[in-house]
mmCIF file of C-alpha atoms in Angstrom:
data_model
loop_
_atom_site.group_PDB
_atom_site.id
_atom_site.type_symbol
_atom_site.label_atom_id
_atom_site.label_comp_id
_atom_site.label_asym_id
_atom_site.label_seq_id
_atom_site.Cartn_x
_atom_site.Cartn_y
_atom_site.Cartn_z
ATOM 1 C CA UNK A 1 102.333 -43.552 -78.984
ATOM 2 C CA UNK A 2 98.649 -44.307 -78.420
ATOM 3 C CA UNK A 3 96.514 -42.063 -79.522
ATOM 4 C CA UNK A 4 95.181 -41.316 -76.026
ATOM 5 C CA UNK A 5 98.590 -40.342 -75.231
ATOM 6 C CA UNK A 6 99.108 -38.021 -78.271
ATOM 7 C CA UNK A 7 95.766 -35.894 -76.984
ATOM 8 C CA UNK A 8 97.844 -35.412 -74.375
ATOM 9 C CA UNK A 9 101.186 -34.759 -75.566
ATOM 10 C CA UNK A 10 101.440 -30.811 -76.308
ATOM 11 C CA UNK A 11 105.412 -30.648 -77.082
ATOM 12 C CA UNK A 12 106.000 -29.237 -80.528
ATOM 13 C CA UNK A 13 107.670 -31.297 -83.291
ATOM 14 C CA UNK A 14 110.390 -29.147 -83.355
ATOM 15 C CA UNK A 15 110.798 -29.312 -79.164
ATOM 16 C CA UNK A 16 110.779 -32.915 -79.651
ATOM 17 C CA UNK A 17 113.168 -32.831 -82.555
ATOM 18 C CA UNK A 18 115.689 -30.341 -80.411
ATOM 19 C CA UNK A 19 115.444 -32.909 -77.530
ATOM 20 C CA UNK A 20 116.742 -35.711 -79.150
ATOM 21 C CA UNK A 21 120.366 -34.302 -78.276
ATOM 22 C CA UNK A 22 119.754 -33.930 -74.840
ATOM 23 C CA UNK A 23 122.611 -34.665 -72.905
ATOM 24 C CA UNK A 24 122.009 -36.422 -69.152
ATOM 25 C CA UNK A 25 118.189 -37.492 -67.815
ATOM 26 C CA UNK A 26 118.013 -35.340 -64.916
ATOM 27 C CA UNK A 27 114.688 -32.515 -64.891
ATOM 28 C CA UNK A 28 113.134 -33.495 -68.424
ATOM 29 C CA UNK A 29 110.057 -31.276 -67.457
ATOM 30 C CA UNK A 30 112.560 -28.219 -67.189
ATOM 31 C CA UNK A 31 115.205 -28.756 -70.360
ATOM 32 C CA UNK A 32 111.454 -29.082 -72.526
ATOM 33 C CA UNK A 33 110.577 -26.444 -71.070
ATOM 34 C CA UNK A 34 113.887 -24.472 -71.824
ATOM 35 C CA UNK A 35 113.797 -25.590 -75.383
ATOM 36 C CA UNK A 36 109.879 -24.839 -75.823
ATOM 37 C CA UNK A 37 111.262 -21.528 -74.766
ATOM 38 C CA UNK A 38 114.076 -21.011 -76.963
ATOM 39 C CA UNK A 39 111.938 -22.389 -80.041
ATOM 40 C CA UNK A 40 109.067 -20.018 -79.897
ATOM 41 C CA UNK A 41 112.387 -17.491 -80.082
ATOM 42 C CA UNK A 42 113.886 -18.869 -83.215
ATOM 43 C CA UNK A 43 111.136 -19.414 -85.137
ATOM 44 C CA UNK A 44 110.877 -15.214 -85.477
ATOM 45 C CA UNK A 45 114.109 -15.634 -86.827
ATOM 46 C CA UNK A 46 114.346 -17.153 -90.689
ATOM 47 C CA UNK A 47 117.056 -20.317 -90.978
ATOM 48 C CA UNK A 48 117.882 -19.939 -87.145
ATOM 49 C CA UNK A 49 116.240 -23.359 -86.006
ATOM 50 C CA UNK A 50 117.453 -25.391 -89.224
ATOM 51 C CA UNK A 51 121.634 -23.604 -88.011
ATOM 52 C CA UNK A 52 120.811 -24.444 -84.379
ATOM 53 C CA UNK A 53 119.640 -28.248 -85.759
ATOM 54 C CA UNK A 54 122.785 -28.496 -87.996
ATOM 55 C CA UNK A 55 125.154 -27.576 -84.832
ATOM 56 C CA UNK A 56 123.598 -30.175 -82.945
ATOM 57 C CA UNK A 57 123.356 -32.779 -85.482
ATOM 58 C CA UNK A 58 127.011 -32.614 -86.831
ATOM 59 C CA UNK A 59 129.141 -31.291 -83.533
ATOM 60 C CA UNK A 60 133.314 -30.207 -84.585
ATOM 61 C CA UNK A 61 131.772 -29.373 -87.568
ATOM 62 C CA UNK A 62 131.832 -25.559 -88.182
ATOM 63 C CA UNK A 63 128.241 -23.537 -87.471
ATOM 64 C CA UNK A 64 127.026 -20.090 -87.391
ATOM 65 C CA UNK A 65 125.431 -18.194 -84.515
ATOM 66 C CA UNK A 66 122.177 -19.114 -82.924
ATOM 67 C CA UNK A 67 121.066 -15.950 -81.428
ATOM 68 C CA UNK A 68 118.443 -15.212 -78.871
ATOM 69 C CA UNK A 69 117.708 -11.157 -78.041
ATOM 70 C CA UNK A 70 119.912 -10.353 -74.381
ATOM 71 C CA UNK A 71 117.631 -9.399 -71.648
ATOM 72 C CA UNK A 72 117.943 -6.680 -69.277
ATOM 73 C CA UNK A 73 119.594 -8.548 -66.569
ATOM 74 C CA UNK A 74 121.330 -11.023 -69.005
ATOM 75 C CA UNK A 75 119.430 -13.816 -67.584
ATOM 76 C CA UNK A 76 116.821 -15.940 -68.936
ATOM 77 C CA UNK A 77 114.170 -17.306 -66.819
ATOM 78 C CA UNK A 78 112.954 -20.557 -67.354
ATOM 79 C CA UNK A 79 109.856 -21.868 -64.949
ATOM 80 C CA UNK A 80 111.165 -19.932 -61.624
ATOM 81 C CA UNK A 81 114.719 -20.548 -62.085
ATOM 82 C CA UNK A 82 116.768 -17.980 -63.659
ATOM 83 C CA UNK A 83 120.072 -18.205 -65.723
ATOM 84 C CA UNK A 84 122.457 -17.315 -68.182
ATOM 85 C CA UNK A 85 120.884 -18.428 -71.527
ATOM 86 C CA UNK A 86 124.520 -19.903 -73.130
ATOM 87 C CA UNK A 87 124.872 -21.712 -69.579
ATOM 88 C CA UNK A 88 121.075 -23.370 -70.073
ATOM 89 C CA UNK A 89 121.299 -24.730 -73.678
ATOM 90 C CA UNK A 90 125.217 -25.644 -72.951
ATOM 91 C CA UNK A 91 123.932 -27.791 -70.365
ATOM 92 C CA UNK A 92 120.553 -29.354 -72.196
ATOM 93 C CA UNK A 93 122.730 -30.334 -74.979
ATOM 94 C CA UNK A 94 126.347 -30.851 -74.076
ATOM 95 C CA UNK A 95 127.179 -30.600 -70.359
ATOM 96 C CA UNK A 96 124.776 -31.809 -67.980
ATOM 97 C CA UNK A 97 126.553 -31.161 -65.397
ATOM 98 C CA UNK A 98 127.801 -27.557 -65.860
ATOM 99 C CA UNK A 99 127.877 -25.157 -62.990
ATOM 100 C CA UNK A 100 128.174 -21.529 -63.943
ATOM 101 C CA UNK A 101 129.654 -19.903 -66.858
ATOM 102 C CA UNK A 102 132.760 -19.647 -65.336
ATOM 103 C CA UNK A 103 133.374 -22.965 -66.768
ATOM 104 C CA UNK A 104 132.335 -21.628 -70.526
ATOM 105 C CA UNK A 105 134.920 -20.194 -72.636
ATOM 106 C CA UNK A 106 133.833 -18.720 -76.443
ATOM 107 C CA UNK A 107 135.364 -19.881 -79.302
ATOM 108 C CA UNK A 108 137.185 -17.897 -81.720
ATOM 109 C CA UNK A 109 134.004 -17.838 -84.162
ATOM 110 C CA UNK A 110 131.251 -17.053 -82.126
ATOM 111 C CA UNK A 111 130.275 -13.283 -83.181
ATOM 112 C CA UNK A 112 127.936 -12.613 -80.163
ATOM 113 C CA UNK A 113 129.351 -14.486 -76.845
ATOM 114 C CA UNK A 114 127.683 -14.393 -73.877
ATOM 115 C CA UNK A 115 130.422 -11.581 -72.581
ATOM 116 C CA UNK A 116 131.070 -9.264 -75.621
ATOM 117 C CA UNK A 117 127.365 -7.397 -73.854
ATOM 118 C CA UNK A 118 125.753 -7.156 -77.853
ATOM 119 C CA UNK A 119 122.277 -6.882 -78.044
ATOM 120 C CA UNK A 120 122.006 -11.094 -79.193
ATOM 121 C CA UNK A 121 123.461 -13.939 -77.508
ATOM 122 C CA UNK A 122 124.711 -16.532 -78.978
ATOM 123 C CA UNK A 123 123.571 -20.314 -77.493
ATOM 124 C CA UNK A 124 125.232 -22.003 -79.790
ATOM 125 C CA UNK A 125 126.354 -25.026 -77.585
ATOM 126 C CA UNK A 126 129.305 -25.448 -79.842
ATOM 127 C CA UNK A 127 130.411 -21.802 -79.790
ATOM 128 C CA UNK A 128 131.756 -22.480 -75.894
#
């Protein structure tokens, strides 16, 4: 990167880092912007971006809970288009092309899926 380019370049270490298992190419400018979002979220919470890393890095490999505080509505919005938050980072990092989370079924593990209504929610991609 020149450094001309790096004045310019305001995405975090960490966003860039999180990126790197981005599944598809389709709206880059939204899925950083969904992880920018989710980042400033973990870092208030001690060892949750090194477990969220660790999920990504080693999938079928057993991981804890990433959790993210529910909002009133459930939803998450993330520049003018709302959604569940499990459905966004399931389809940044494993599914592209996931619809709804009708398609999304927790695993046995997960302690806080999107359904059980608990104050966190778990976006875990490998927890679905």
């Amino acid at each position: 990167m020149t450094s001309m380019a790096s004045l310019f370049s305001f995405t975090s270490p960490a966003v860039k880092r999180l990126l790197g298992w981005k599944q598809g190419d389709e709206e880059e400018k939204w899925a950083e912007k969904a992880v920018d979002a989710l980042v400033k979220k973990l870092k208030k919470k001690k060892g949750a971006m090194e477990e969220l890393e660790k999920a990504l890095s080693s999938p079928g490999q057993p991981s804890k809970c990433v959790t993210i505080p529910r909002s009133l509505d459930g939803r998450l919005q993330v520049s003018h288009r709302k959604g569940l938050p499990h459905v966004i980072y399931c389809r940044v990092w494993r599914w592209p092309d996931l619809q709804s989370h009708h398609e999304l079924k927790p695993l046995d593990i997960c302690e806080f899926p999107f359904g059980s209504k608990q104050k966190e929610v778990c976006i875990n991609p490998y927890h679905y």
